[in-house]
Amino acid sequence: MEEIVGLCKRRGFIFPSSEIYGGYNGFYDYGPLGVELRNNIKQAWWRDMVQRRDDIEGLDSTIIMHPDIWKASGHVDGFSDPMVDCRESKLRYRADQLFFAPVIVAGETIGYVSVVECPQQQEIAEKAAADIKRKAAKQGTLEPIVLKDYTESKPEEYDLVPSPATGKPGSLTAPREFKLMFETKVGPLADDSAVAYLRPETAQGIFANYKNIVDTGRVKIPFGIAQIGKAFRNEITPRNFIFRSREFEQMEIEYFIAPSADWKALHREWIDTCIDWLVSIGLPRASITEDIHPEDKLAFYSQATTDLMFQFPHGEQELWGVACRGDYDLRQHQEHSGKSMTIFDEASKEKYVPHVIEPSLGVDRTLLAVLTAAYTIDEVPNDKGKVEERTLLKFSPKIAPVKAAIFPLLKNKPELVERAQALYQKLQRRWNVFYDASGAIGRRYRRQDEIGTPFGITIDFDTIEKDGTVTLRDRDTCEQRRVTEDELIQFLEEQIDG
Ligand code: GAP
């Protein structure tokens, strides 16, 4: 992760927000390359999920909506995380990410260990338990360390579990509910009637507009409404770079189906569609797994949820949630707004409140997944034939921030420069391309490899003196071949837009 964060900063993908003031925890800014990558991911999703499908409509709703929407959806009362404070260090943890266990030697509890969730948590806890046993000079067998999260702690344990910050017991509070929605005030009044929320998901904007789209569009069941937009959550522990931040962006679909439809089959279809899309933007199929939520952990209205998990640098974590939410949301809005949410199904001649399947994906998490999959270190020969290590980002051409770089072989030969500039300007009309004339050609290739530019195009003397062909270099294999300008354009079209 550190290497990816470093590369992102060095090459202008992602910066900590408000960095000149020391940064602002949980907020990130996207620099010149980051914004291109981000836009390309969103455009690919929009094209594949909305424009290339006849059954999905797009929407762009406001970030601040009527506060009653959040009462109806259950967010005002229920959108919170259990948190625990360390009174001494003033650090705050999510209770379900703080793990603890009693240290039991020969049947007697001689202390407790605690650890913040991480891939090595078991190992760390076992080592800490062995230290406690050694310090206590207690003879006998150390029983296996069985970690539980802090939401499962009992009141009599609060004073016994050590704070991960200080290593000492007695400073942790009981788990308390912490509201995740950011509040603001709308209008000139400063009292409670002015309280509004920054949306914590884009989904409710879809439900709130469902009726408008049914009434004004030509949709028929099954159909979906898709939205891309910012969401805000006052996360207790924003961490792992852009994986969990306080301001992020979501790409969500609410796919409305008949109550009598085979929702299990449609759920499966959506899971497969989502996996295929992730693979299409360059994530290896082997790095995506499915986490099926057990029935006893589902929200009361939910029929099923499967999370698509990705192997991030900090472990296997949720990337895309695909949930079957029944008719809960529309019924809640029907009840709270007094407006009917029924639809007339032409095919079955029935009137009903549809059920919904919700694929919900974070833009920033997708971007981190894409960076993780693309980040590669290999060895290639330099200009002098000496093998050197190189860092490259193997982005799919579909989402790469810069699609191709155009190089005149030498910058002091006007005829090469002129020809390269002409090609650059031609390609620039269609794609984000880059022109670079400075430095040795090998160095120029490396600079582009590091930002993931898939193709290098070099104009040399053969181009101007012989047949007009250019050298086309592949980022991943470093292989070069000569192509005509027409072949080049056709190839780029296939690779980038295909
Ligand atoms: N409407 C359903 C919903 O919002 P969620 O599982 O809370 O469900 C959906 O969020 C997706 O949004 C997640 O799978 C993740 O990709 C992204 N996401 C959620 N919280 C995030 C955060 N704090 N930072 C970055 N991405 C987040």
XYZ file of C-alpha atoms and ligand atoms in Angstrom:
525
model
C 0.000 0.000 0.000
C 2.800 2.403 0.901
C 4.349 1.967 -2.539
C 1.023 2.641 -4.258
C 0.359 5.706 -2.064
C 3.884 6.969 -2.838
C 3.491 6.480 -6.580
C 0.071 8.178 -6.524
C 1.527 11.223 -4.809
C 4.734 11.336 -6.881
C 3.008 11.109 -10.224
C -0.033 13.226 -9.486
C -2.800 10.656 -9.105
C -3.976 11.280 -5.529
C -3.028 13.828 -2.846
C -4.137 14.062 0.774
C -6.825 16.746 0.947
C -5.778 20.133 2.412
C -2.175 18.954 2.506
C -0.712 22.421 3.010
C -2.637 22.523 6.298
C -1.406 19.092 7.367
C -4.063 17.039 5.550
C -7.600 16.171 6.622
C -8.196 12.592 7.731
C -10.513 10.651 5.421
C -10.450 13.126 2.520
C -8.417 12.868 -0.692
C -7.930 14.991 -3.796
C -7.405 13.591 -7.269
C -4.619 15.185 -9.323
C -4.281 15.407 -13.122
C -3.800 11.662 -13.702
C -6.160 10.609 -10.922
C -9.042 12.611 -12.281
C -8.537 11.066 -15.736
C -8.479 7.550 -14.285
C -11.507 8.268 -12.142
C -13.478 9.740 -15.052
C -12.540 6.799 -17.265
C -13.807 4.310 -14.658
C -17.070 6.211 -14.311
C -17.479 6.561 -18.072
C -16.820 2.834 -18.622
C -19.421 1.965 -15.955
C -21.983 4.412 -17.367
C -21.450 3.178 -20.920
C -21.713 -0.491 -19.981
C -24.443 -0.266 -17.337
C -26.633 2.513 -18.741
C -25.974 3.411 -22.375
C -25.410 -0.105 -23.685
C -28.468 -1.509 -21.900
C -32.088 -0.928 -22.873
C -33.401 -1.683 -19.394
C -31.490 0.947 -17.370
C -32.089 4.697 -17.113
C -29.697 7.284 -15.682
C -30.277 9.834 -12.943
C -28.415 12.645 -11.215
C -30.151 13.663 -7.990
C -29.077 16.227 -5.402
C -26.662 15.490 -2.572
C -28.848 17.278 -0.004
C -32.421 16.019 -0.082
C -35.507 16.473 2.074
C -34.538 15.170 5.548
C -37.698 13.041 5.626
C -36.075 10.802 2.997
C -33.503 9.763 5.597
C -36.182 9.185 8.213
C -38.126 6.970 5.809
C -35.032 5.042 4.730
C -34.113 4.316 8.341
C -30.805 6.200 8.200
C -31.698 8.840 10.806
C -32.417 6.190 13.421
C -30.199 3.359 12.309
C -27.189 4.482 10.272
C -24.504 4.269 12.905
C -21.458 2.230 13.830
C -20.615 0.969 17.305
C -17.494 2.764 18.484
C -15.240 2.596 21.478
C -13.067 5.405 22.850
C -9.746 5.162 24.615
C -10.103 7.806 27.369
C -6.354 8.117 27.742
C -5.084 8.375 24.155
C -8.365 9.943 22.897
C -8.247 7.487 20.004
C -11.517 6.089 18.707
C -12.034 2.609 17.259
C -14.899 0.879 15.519
C -15.974 -1.711 18.049
C -16.377 -4.345 15.356
C -12.784 -3.744 14.242
C -11.294 -4.015 17.712
C -10.591 -7.624 18.706
C -9.850 -8.961 22.165
C -9.386 -12.262 23.979
C -8.765 -13.466 27.513
C -5.343 -14.923 28.215
C -6.032 -18.180 30.034
C -3.227 -20.250 31.557
C -4.020 -23.554 33.242
C -7.706 -22.595 33.418
C -7.076 -19.177 35.027
C -7.603 -15.834 33.222
C -4.417 -13.823 33.813
C -5.136 -10.881 31.515
C -6.520 -9.771 28.163
C -5.040 -8.953 24.767
C -6.454 -6.555 22.194
C -5.629 -5.886 18.554
C -7.033 -3.680 15.796
C -8.343 -5.717 12.868
C -5.600 -6.637 10.397
C -4.518 -9.719 8.437
C -1.980 -10.640 11.157
C -4.320 -10.068 14.118
C -4.230 -13.678 15.343
C -0.441 -13.784 15.231
C -0.122 -10.430 17.049
C -2.615 -11.481 19.746
C -0.842 -14.805 20.336
C 2.496 -13.072 20.714
C 1.013 -10.554 23.186
C -0.589 -13.400 25.164
C 2.745 -15.255 25.379
C 4.358 -12.022 26.702
C 1.670 -11.666 29.387
C 2.232 -15.281 30.467
C 5.989 -14.761 30.592
C 5.736 -11.525 32.598
C 3.295 -13.150 35.029
C 5.735 -16.099 35.352
C 2.719 -18.338 35.220
C 3.338 -22.062 34.783
C 0.972 -24.213 32.729
C -0.476 -24.376 29.232
C -1.618 -21.213 27.490
C -5.069 -21.927 26.106
C -5.756 -21.042 22.440
C -6.445 -17.330 21.872
C -10.001 -16.948 20.612
C -10.505 -13.391 19.347
C -13.936 -11.758 19.552
C -14.812 -8.276 18.395
C -15.525 -5.631 21.006
C -19.283 -5.528 20.252
C -19.365 -8.953 21.918
C -17.645 -7.761 25.083
C -19.458 -7.988 28.427
C -19.692 -4.960 30.816
C -17.391 -6.666 33.300
C -14.718 -6.892 30.568
C -14.619 -3.154 29.635
C -12.060 -2.382 32.358
C -9.970 -5.481 31.670
C -9.331 -5.206 27.928
C -6.179 -3.165 27.193
C -6.400 -0.188 24.865
C -4.466 -0.943 21.646
C -3.042 2.596 21.949
C -1.578 2.355 25.460
C -1.387 -1.413 25.961
C -2.979 -0.904 29.389
C -6.476 -1.833 30.589
C -8.942 0.580 32.179
C -9.266 3.290 29.525
C -11.697 1.777 27.011
C -15.337 2.843 27.095
C -18.329 0.595 26.442
C -19.329 0.366 22.752
C -21.540 3.332 21.817
C -23.530 4.060 18.662
C -21.905 6.752 16.538
C -24.014 8.431 13.832
C -22.390 8.329 10.419
C -24.423 10.945 8.567
C -22.944 14.437 8.254
C -25.416 17.089 9.321
C -25.768 20.559 7.908
C -28.348 23.340 8.122
C -30.393 24.584 5.205
C -31.885 28.083 5.085
C -31.638 31.006 7.486
C -33.048 29.278 10.575
C -30.516 27.884 13.001
C -32.892 25.576 14.898
C -33.482 21.851 14.522
C -36.053 22.354 11.768
C -33.184 23.380 9.466
C -31.176 20.183 9.926
C -30.395 18.350 6.687
C -27.942 15.604 5.775
C -25.229 15.063 3.213
C -26.347 11.836 1.554
C -24.529 8.746 2.832
C -25.524 6.804 -0.337
C -26.858 7.711 -3.760
C -29.496 4.969 -3.597
C -32.157 7.005 -1.792
C -32.044 9.641 -4.543
C -33.038 6.831 -6.906
C -35.948 5.669 -4.745
C -37.094 9.277 -4.315
C -37.164 9.693 -8.124
C -38.525 6.256 -8.972
C -42.036 7.642 -9.447
C -40.838 10.456 -11.712
C -39.055 7.985 -13.947
C -41.982 5.543 -14.039
C -44.384 8.406 -14.862
C -42.251 10.144 -17.478
C -40.183 7.371 -19.050
C -41.144 4.312 -21.039
C -39.844 1.820 -18.539
C -41.326 -1.589 -18.007
C -40.498 -4.176 -15.377
C -37.780 -5.300 -14.984
C -35.850 -2.046 -15.271
C -33.123 -0.214 -13.415
C -32.182 3.330 -12.466
C -28.477 4.126 -12.196
C -26.701 7.003 -10.558
C -23.088 8.054 -10.038
C -22.413 10.601 -7.341
C -20.747 11.716 -4.162
C -21.642 10.192 -0.802
C -20.470 11.241 2.644
C -20.011 9.209 5.802
C -18.424 10.364 9.020
C -16.450 7.125 9.241
C -14.995 6.505 12.699
C -11.811 5.050 11.344
C -11.184 6.197 7.781
C -8.177 4.224 6.656
C -6.318 2.289 4.049
C -5.905 5.281 1.761
C -9.015 5.788 -0.403
C -10.536 2.426 0.620
C -12.598 3.932 3.427
C -12.885 7.693 3.245
C -15.387 10.244 4.497
C -16.168 11.705 1.103
C -16.356 9.210 -1.722
C -18.320 8.422 -4.830
C -20.717 5.598 -5.560
C -22.040 3.977 -8.729
C -25.360 2.441 -7.794
C -28.216 0.720 -9.588
C -31.652 -0.057 -8.240
C -33.027 -2.799 -10.461
C -36.794 -3.121 -10.065
C -38.360 -6.550 -10.546
C -41.817 -8.134 -10.109
C -42.476 -9.525 -6.605
C -43.156 -12.891 -8.278
C -39.883 -12.866 -10.284
C -37.208 -15.468 -9.664
C -35.118 -13.010 -7.611
C -32.464 -15.611 -6.834
C -31.750 -16.126 -10.536
C -31.735 -12.360 -11.172
C -29.439 -11.821 -8.198
C -27.034 -14.386 -9.664
C -27.233 -12.685 -13.060
C -26.294 -9.345 -11.467
C -23.395 -10.860 -9.553
C -22.057 -12.313 -12.818
C -22.577 -9.021 -14.667
C -20.640 -7.185 -11.958
C -17.756 -9.682 -12.016
C -17.574 -9.504 -15.821
C -17.437 -5.715 -15.654
C -14.610 -5.720 -13.133
C -12.666 -8.105 -15.355
C -13.387 -5.884 -18.378
C -11.610 -2.951 -16.701
C -8.562 -5.069 -15.924
C -9.057 -6.799 -12.563
C -7.831 -10.398 -12.631
C -10.743 -12.823 -12.215
C -8.747 -14.770 -9.629
C -8.565 -11.755 -7.309
C -12.359 -11.464 -7.018
C -14.289 -13.712 -4.639
C -17.867 -13.801 -3.360
C -18.829 -13.280 0.262
C -22.407 -14.470 0.813
C -23.856 -12.866 3.940
C -25.250 -15.518 6.273
C -29.028 -15.295 6.731
C -28.799 -14.477 10.441
C -26.583 -11.432 9.698
C -28.904 -9.911 7.054
C -30.926 -6.754 7.765
C -34.553 -7.700 8.491
C -35.779 -6.481 5.077
C -32.976 -8.065 3.066
C -33.466 -11.338 1.184
C -29.822 -11.867 0.291
C -26.550 -9.973 -0.058
C -23.383 -11.051 -1.788
C -20.298 -8.869 -1.592
C -17.693 -9.087 -4.303
C -14.396 -9.117 -2.465
C -11.070 -8.003 -3.885
C -7.547 -8.764 -2.750
C -6.508 -5.226 -1.702
C -2.991 -4.590 -0.343
C -4.455 -4.594 3.193
C -6.317 -7.864 2.687
C -9.444 -9.260 1.047
C -12.185 -6.649 1.422
C -15.566 -5.647 0.032
C -15.501 -3.930 -3.320
C -19.085 -4.264 -4.622
C -22.221 -5.128 -2.688
C -25.083 -6.830 -4.551
C -28.160 -6.848 -2.316
C -31.752 -8.024 -2.731
C -33.715 -5.472 -0.701
C -37.275 -6.684 -1.426
C -39.783 -3.806 -1.509
C -38.580 -2.274 1.776
C -37.349 1.088 0.465
C -40.259 1.828 -1.866
C -42.777 0.817 0.806
C -41.081 3.046 3.360
C -41.243 6.008 0.967
C -44.843 5.173 0.072
C -45.759 5.229 3.749
C -43.812 8.383 4.673
C -44.627 10.454 1.571
C -48.188 9.257 1.094
C -47.443 8.793 -2.646
C -48.195 5.470 -4.307
C -45.115 3.551 -5.419
C -47.079 0.925 -7.354
C -46.420 0.235 -10.993
C -48.766 -1.335 -13.538
C -47.119 -4.337 -15.131
C -48.343 -4.482 -18.750
C -47.187 -8.058 -19.180
C -48.959 -9.566 -16.183
C -51.703 -6.886 -15.937
C -50.883 -6.600 -12.252
C -50.317 -3.564 -10.055
C -47.651 -3.862 -7.365
C -44.762 -2.252 -5.529
C -41.711 -3.772 -7.223
C -38.865 -5.494 -5.424
C -35.307 -4.384 -5.972
C -31.814 -5.745 -6.567
C -29.105 -3.240 -5.693
C -25.558 -3.494 -7.105
C -23.626 -0.774 -5.247
C -20.005 0.035 -6.042
C -17.594 2.710 -4.828
C -15.638 4.650 -7.473
C -12.687 5.208 -5.133
C -12.544 1.572 -4.082
C -12.637 0.534 -7.740
C -9.796 2.933 -8.436
C -7.760 1.447 -5.583
C -8.498 -2.064 -6.876
C -7.428 -1.029 -10.379
C -4.200 0.512 -9.029
C -3.502 -2.610 -6.958
C -3.998 -4.932 -9.918
C -1.979 -2.704 -12.240
C 1.015 -2.052 -9.962
C 3.930 -4.138 -11.228
C 7.677 -4.231 -10.845
C 9.621 -6.108 -13.488
C 13.011 -6.058 -15.146
C 13.728 -4.846 -18.661
C 16.870 -3.875 -20.585
C 17.624 -0.125 -20.785
C 18.931 1.773 -23.862
C 22.378 0.234 -23.374
C 21.058 -3.301 -22.986
C 21.602 -3.399 -19.215
C 18.742 -5.043 -17.316
C 17.043 -2.611 -14.923
C 14.107 -2.723 -12.567
C 11.082 -0.761 -13.720
C 7.820 0.186 -12.046
C 4.771 0.140 -14.258
C 1.010 0.351 -14.009
C -0.628 -2.231 -16.261
C -3.894 -0.346 -16.759
C -6.348 -1.626 -19.315
C -6.280 0.806 -22.301
C -10.005 1.304 -21.665
C -9.363 3.161 -18.397
C -5.706 4.266 -18.632
C -5.437 8.012 -17.864
C -3.143 8.616 -20.837
C -3.872 6.374 -23.814
C -0.699 6.896 -25.822
C 2.468 8.951 -25.761
C 3.928 10.428 -28.932
C 7.671 10.894 -29.167
C 9.864 12.420 -31.874
C 13.056 10.341 -31.757
C 15.155 13.536 -31.487
C 13.936 16.931 -30.345
C 16.474 18.923 -32.371
C 15.292 17.609 -35.744
C 12.455 19.921 -36.866
C 11.123 17.435 -39.434
C 10.689 14.740 -36.737
C 9.152 17.224 -34.280
C 6.738 18.578 -36.879
C 5.535 15.104 -37.853
C 5.181 14.014 -34.228
C 3.258 17.192 -33.356
C 0.880 16.635 -36.272
C 0.144 13.083 -35.122
C -0.216 14.243 -31.525
C -2.760 16.884 -32.472
C -4.682 14.395 -34.588
C -4.897 11.798 -31.787
C -5.610 14.489 -29.169
C -8.962 15.204 -30.798
C -10.150 11.730 -29.785
C -8.159 10.623 -26.771
C -6.079 11.901 -23.888
C -2.573 11.520 -25.321
C 0.773 12.945 -24.291
C 3.638 14.517 -26.206
C 7.171 14.181 -24.888
C 10.337 15.217 -26.714
C 12.782 15.514 -23.821
C 15.398 13.003 -22.689
C 16.599 9.662 -24.006
C 13.848 7.601 -25.597
C 14.258 4.823 -22.997
C 13.743 7.331 -20.174
C 10.660 8.683 -21.911
C 9.226 5.168 -22.166
C 9.848 4.561 -18.445
C 8.067 7.768 -17.433
C 5.015 6.612 -19.348
C 5.247 3.036 -18.026
C 5.096 4.390 -14.494
C 1.798 6.198 -15.132
C 0.346 3.270 -17.087
C 0.292 4.655 -20.631
C -0.320 1.515 -22.693
C 1.181 2.642 -25.993
C 4.290 4.575 -27.035
C 4.462 5.932 -30.592
C 7.830 7.036 -31.923
C 8.424 9.103 -35.042
C 11.861 8.363 -36.479
C 13.758 8.842 -39.721
C 12.024 5.892 -41.406
C 8.739 7.715 -40.790
C 9.768 10.795 -42.710
C 12.247 9.369 -45.201
C 10.821 5.959 -46.081
C 7.283 4.661 -45.672
C 5.526 6.916 -43.156
C 5.288 4.106 -40.614
C 5.733 4.775 -36.898
C 7.040 2.556 -34.105
C 4.310 1.284 -31.798
C 5.599 0.078 -28.435
C 3.596 -2.079 -26.043
C 4.008 -1.039 -22.383
C 3.779 -4.534 -20.885
C 5.938 -6.534 -23.305
C 8.101 -3.605 -24.507
C 7.711 -5.122 -27.979
C 7.896 -2.708 -30.865
C 6.462 -2.968 -34.361
C 6.078 -0.652 -37.280
C 2.586 0.346 -38.340
C 1.067 2.793 -40.786
C -0.980 5.684 -39.445
C -4.235 4.014 -40.527
C -3.256 0.773 -38.811
C -2.327 2.743 -35.705
C -5.689 4.497 -35.498
C -7.610 1.273 -36.077
C -5.539 -0.484 -33.399
C -6.074 2.321 -30.871
C -9.818 2.331 -31.569
C -10.033 -1.396 -30.903
C -7.947 -1.260 -27.745
C -9.387 1.884 -26.170
C -12.994 2.041 -27.320
C -13.649 -1.557 -28.276
N -26.803 1.665 -1.048
C -26.092 0.615 -0.441
C -24.809 1.020 0.106
O -24.460 2.177 0.143
P -22.629 0.059 1.209
O -22.157 -1.363 1.297
O -22.693 0.848 2.448
O -24.060 -0.028 0.524
C -21.666 0.377 -1.174
O -21.753 0.834 0.158
C -20.268 0.525 -1.713
O -19.816 1.867 -1.549
C -19.226 -0.330 -0.986
O -19.188 -1.644 -1.515
C -17.952 0.427 -1.301
O -17.477 0.115 -2.595
C -18.425 1.874 -1.294
N -18.178 2.501 0.023
C -18.943 2.429 1.125
N -18.416 3.146 2.130
C -17.277 3.696 1.652
C -16.274 4.550 2.216
N -16.366 5.029 3.442
N -15.227 4.903 1.428
C -15.126 4.467 0.156
N -16.052 3.667 -0.420
C -17.115 3.277 0.307
